[in-house]
mmCIF file of C-alpha atoms in Angstrom:
data_model
loop_
_atom_site.group_PDB
_atom_site.id
_atom_site.type_symbol
_atom_site.label_atom_id
_atom_site.label_comp_id
_atom_site.label_asym_id
_atom_site.label_seq_id
_atom_site.Cartn_x
_atom_site.Cartn_y
_atom_site.Cartn_z
ATOM 1 C CA MET R 1 -6.818 2.779 13.418
ATOM 2 C CA ALA R 2 -7.188 3.428 9.980
ATOM 3 C CA PRO R 3 -10.498 4.214 8.434
ATOM 4 C CA ASN R 4 -11.704 2.254 5.461
ATOM 5 C CA GLY R 5 -11.218 4.392 2.234
ATOM 6 C CA ILE R 6 -8.639 6.560 3.253
ATOM 7 C CA THR R 7 -7.201 8.531 0.340
ATOM 8 C CA LEU R 8 -3.816 10.030 -0.124
ATOM 9 C CA LEU R 9 -3.504 12.707 -3.007
ATOM 10 C CA GLN R 10 -0.281 13.363 -4.959
ATOM 11 C CA GLY R 11 0.430 17.090 -4.275
ATOM 12 C CA SER R 12 -2.260 17.751 -1.565
ATOM 13 C CA CYS R 13 -0.135 16.237 1.237
ATOM 14 C CA SER R 14 3.526 14.961 1.877
ATOM 15 C CA PHE R 15 2.225 11.448 2.391
ATOM 16 C CA PHE R 16 2.851 10.180 -1.242
ATOM 17 C CA PHE R 17 6.025 10.911 -1.160
ATOM 18 C CA ARG R 18 7.257 9.768 2.428
ATOM 19 C CA PRO R 19 4.307 9.038 4.389
ATOM 20 C CA LYS R 20 6.142 9.014 7.886
ATOM 21 C CA ILE R 21 3.140 10.053 9.917
ATOM 22 C CA VAL R 22 0.815 7.453 8.386
ATOM 23 C CA SER R 23 3.339 4.778 8.028
ATOM 24 C CA LEU R 24 4.710 4.607 11.903
ATOM 25 C CA GLY R 25 1.337 5.268 13.412
ATOM 26 C CA THR R 26 -1.253 3.839 11.645
ATOM 27 C CA PRO R 27 -1.462 -0.010 10.209
ATOM 28 C CA ILE R 28 -3.822 -0.675 7.276
ATOM 29 C CA ARG R 29 -6.724 -2.478 8.891
ATOM 30 C CA ARG R 30 -10.126 -1.519 10.092
ATOM 31 C CA ASN R 31 -12.043 -2.127 13.274
ATOM 32 C CA VAL R 32 -15.777 -2.495 12.576
ATOM 33 C CA GLY R 33 -16.880 -3.221 15.994
ATOM 34 C CA ILE R 34 -15.885 -4.710 19.466
ATOM 35 C CA ASN R 35 -13.023 -7.011 18.360
ATOM 36 C CA ILE R 36 -14.195 -7.355 14.698
ATOM 37 C CA TYR R 37 -11.894 -6.512 11.887
ATOM 38 C CA THR R 38 -12.047 -6.275 8.216
ATOM 39 C CA ALA R 39 -10.009 -5.847 5.310
ATOM 40 C CA THR R 40 -9.105 -2.319 4.093
ATOM 41 C CA THR R 41 -8.291 -0.538 1.063
ATOM 42 C CA TRP R 42 -6.381 2.657 0.671
ATOM 43 C CA ARG R 43 -6.456 4.802 -2.477
ATOM 44 C CA ILE R 44 -3.506 6.903 -3.772
ATOM 45 C CA ILE R 45 -4.531 9.060 -6.327
ATOM 46 C CA PHE R 46 -2.049 10.663 -8.597
ATOM 47 C CA ASN R 47 -1.719 12.439 -12.133
ATOM 48 C CA LEU R 48 0.528 11.498 -14.926
ATOM 49 C CA THR R 49 1.073 14.167 -17.861
ATOM 50 C CA SER R 50 1.908 11.370 -20.212
ATOM 51 C CA VAL R 51 2.299 7.459 -20.121
ATOM 52 C CA ASP R 52 4.213 5.387 -22.399
ATOM 53 C CA THR R 53 1.875 2.538 -22.740
ATOM 54 C CA ALA R 54 4.529 0.266 -24.360
ATOM 55 C CA SER R 55 7.005 0.674 -21.476
ATOM 56 C CA ASN R 56 7.001 -0.606 -18.075
ATOM 57 C CA TYR R 57 7.060 1.345 -14.800
ATOM 58 C CA THR R 58 8.086 0.290 -11.253
ATOM 59 C CA LEU R 59 6.223 0.976 -8.000
ATOM 60 C CA GLN R 60 8.375 0.883 -5.111
ATOM 61 C CA LEU R 61 6.539 -0.326 -1.950
ATOM 62 C CA ALA R 62 8.549 -0.114 1.311
ATOM 63 C CA LEU R 63 7.049 -1.804 4.543
ATOM 64 C CA ALA R 64 8.187 -0.544 7.736
ATOM 65 C CA VAL R 65 6.188 -3.385 9.420
ATOM 66 C CA ALA R 66 4.038 -6.492 8.520
ATOM 67 C CA HIS R 67 2.443 -8.939 10.903
ATOM 68 C CA GLU R 68 0.601 -11.917 9.727
ATOM 69 C CA ALA R 69 -0.564 -9.744 6.751
ATOM 70 C CA GLU R 70 -1.253 -9.854 2.931
ATOM 71 C CA LEU R 71 -0.871 -6.910 1.000
ATOM 72 C CA GLN R 72 -2.688 -6.492 -2.335
ATOM 73 C CA VAL R 73 -1.929 -3.972 -5.112
ATOM 74 C CA ARG R 74 -4.380 -2.955 -7.758
ATOM 75 C CA ILE R 75 -4.004 -0.350 -10.559
ATOM 76 C CA ASN R 76 -6.823 1.751 -11.686
ATOM 77 C CA ASP R 77 -9.331 -0.880 -10.982
ATOM 78 C CA GLY R 78 -9.871 -1.302 -6.909
ATOM 79 C CA LYS R 79 -12.469 -4.167 -7.616
ATOM 80 C CA ALA R 80 -10.494 -6.137 -10.060
ATOM 81 C CA GLN R 81 -10.750 -9.956 -9.267
ATOM 82 C CA GLU R 82 -7.128 -10.692 -9.336
ATOM 83 C CA PRO R 83 -4.601 -8.036 -7.999
ATOM 84 C CA HIS R 84 -1.690 -6.904 -10.089
ATOM 85 C CA PHE R 85 0.460 -7.740 -7.432
ATOM 86 C CA THR R 86 0.392 -9.583 -3.990
ATOM 87 C CA ILE R 87 3.151 -9.878 -1.346
ATOM 88 C CA GLY R 88 1.616 -13.066 -0.033
ATOM 89 C CA PHE R 89 1.542 -14.024 3.581
ATOM 90 C CA ILE R 90 4.337 -11.957 5.560
ATOM 91 C CA GLY R 91 5.307 -10.965 8.890
ATOM 92 C CA GLY R 92 5.689 -12.433 12.320
ATOM 93 C CA ASP R 93 7.731 -9.975 14.238
ATOM 94 C CA ASN R 94 4.665 -8.492 16.231
ATOM 95 C CA ALA R 95 5.868 -5.157 15.648
ATOM 96 C CA ILE R 96 2.415 -3.605 15.208
ATOM 97 C CA ALA R 97 1.760 -4.316 18.955
ATOM 98 C CA ARG R 98 4.883 -2.357 19.508
ATOM 99 C CA HIS R 99 3.823 0.753 17.443
ATOM 100 C CA GLY R 100 6.421 -0.337 14.661
ATOM 101 C CA ILE R 101 9.342 -0.565 16.883
ATOM 102 C CA HIS R 102 11.923 -3.182 15.922
ATOM 103 C CA GLY R 103 9.878 -4.512 12.834
ATOM 104 C CA LEU R 104 11.465 -6.106 10.010
ATOM 105 C CA TYR R 105 11.707 -3.621 6.715
ATOM 106 C CA TRP R 106 10.160 -5.216 3.519
ATOM 107 C CA LEU R 107 11.109 -3.695 0.180
ATOM 108 C CA TYR R 108 9.062 -4.685 -3.000
ATOM 109 C CA ASN R 109 9.732 -3.653 -6.689
ATOM 110 C CA ILE R 110 6.658 -4.003 -8.364
ATOM 111 C CA GLY R 111 6.567 -4.007 -12.149
ATOM 112 C CA ILE R 112 3.330 -2.204 -13.798
ATOM 113 C CA GLN R 113 2.978 -2.421 -17.326
ATOM 114 C CA GLY R 114 2.215 1.132 -19.124
ATOM 115 C CA ASN R 115 -0.969 -0.158 -20.451
ATOM 116 C CA LEU R 116 -2.496 -0.170 -16.910
ATOM 117 C CA LEU R 117 -1.753 3.576 -16.631
ATOM 118 C CA THR R 118 -3.741 6.345 -18.210
ATOM 119 C CA LYS R 119 -2.900 10.044 -19.037
ATOM 120 C CA GLY R 120 -4.259 12.112 -16.085
ATOM 121 C CA ALA R 121 -5.940 10.614 -12.960
ATOM 122 C CA ASN R 122 -4.567 7.346 -11.746
ATOM 123 C CA THR R 123 -5.138 5.380 -8.696
ATOM 124 C CA ILE R 124 -3.126 2.566 -6.653
ATOM 125 C CA PHE R 125 -5.090 0.482 -4.450
ATOM 126 C CA LEU R 126 -3.623 -1.220 -1.358
ATOM 127 C CA THR R 127 -5.795 -3.691 0.167
ATOM 128 C CA GLN R 128 -4.643 -5.427 3.375
ATOM 129 C CA THR R 129 -6.807 -8.583 3.047
ATOM 130 C CA ILE R 130 -6.222 -10.507 6.508
ATOM 131 C CA ALA R 131 -7.874 -8.516 9.610
ATOM 132 C CA LEU R 132 -8.606 -10.985 12.467
ATOM 133 C CA THR R 133 -7.010 -9.421 15.275
ATOM 134 C CA PRO R 134 -5.751 -5.631 15.880
ATOM 135 C CA TYR R 135 -2.254 -6.834 15.422
ATOM 136 C CA GLN R 136 -2.522 -7.854 12.003
ATOM 137 C CA GLY R 137 -1.538 -5.391 9.269
ATOM 138 C CA VAL R 138 1.112 -3.529 7.595
ATOM 139 C CA MET R 139 2.821 -0.028 8.184
ATOM 140 C CA TYR R 140 4.490 1.463 4.971
ATOM 141 C CA ASP R 141 7.307 3.740 4.841
ATOM 142 C CA TYR R 142 7.174 5.003 1.422
ATOM 143 C CA LEU R 143 5.691 4.433 -2.064
ATOM 144 C CA ARG R 144 7.423 5.500 -5.353
ATOM 145 C CA LEU R 145 6.447 5.094 -8.735
ATOM 146 C CA GLU R 146 9.202 5.219 -11.552
ATOM 147 C CA GLY R 147 8.519 5.696 -15.180
ATOM 148 C CA PRO R 148 10.643 4.376 -18.053
ATOM 149 C CA HIS R 149 13.798 5.918 -18.649
ATOM 150 C CA GLN R 150 13.580 8.851 -21.277
#
């Protein structure tokens, strides 16, 4: 079960580049009591040495499994009213109950305006908003932030 507020730091672990252990073993959701679940937000913190605010960046988000889930992405403002991107309601293969076996793979290329990023520390917030049962959620395979061509 994923704790609320899990933080992955670039450079401090291998999760940022290829989070196999987290992705295949831990769906994004949180148990807050006996059969009571709530939305969970994960934070990915990373540093940028420079930012081209006039260019666009691309966040590649690959999901290994999704079941009756909605994942929202926010950049540098975890409490923003509107997410910068949402995948909408997806998944129906019940692969979380099978620990990720035979799930459908989902790949998203999310455009991020350069003015949303800053030189130095940045944070990507991933929030799984639907959490009514232990089998709702997503398991991610990898995240990759691509900068503009130089």
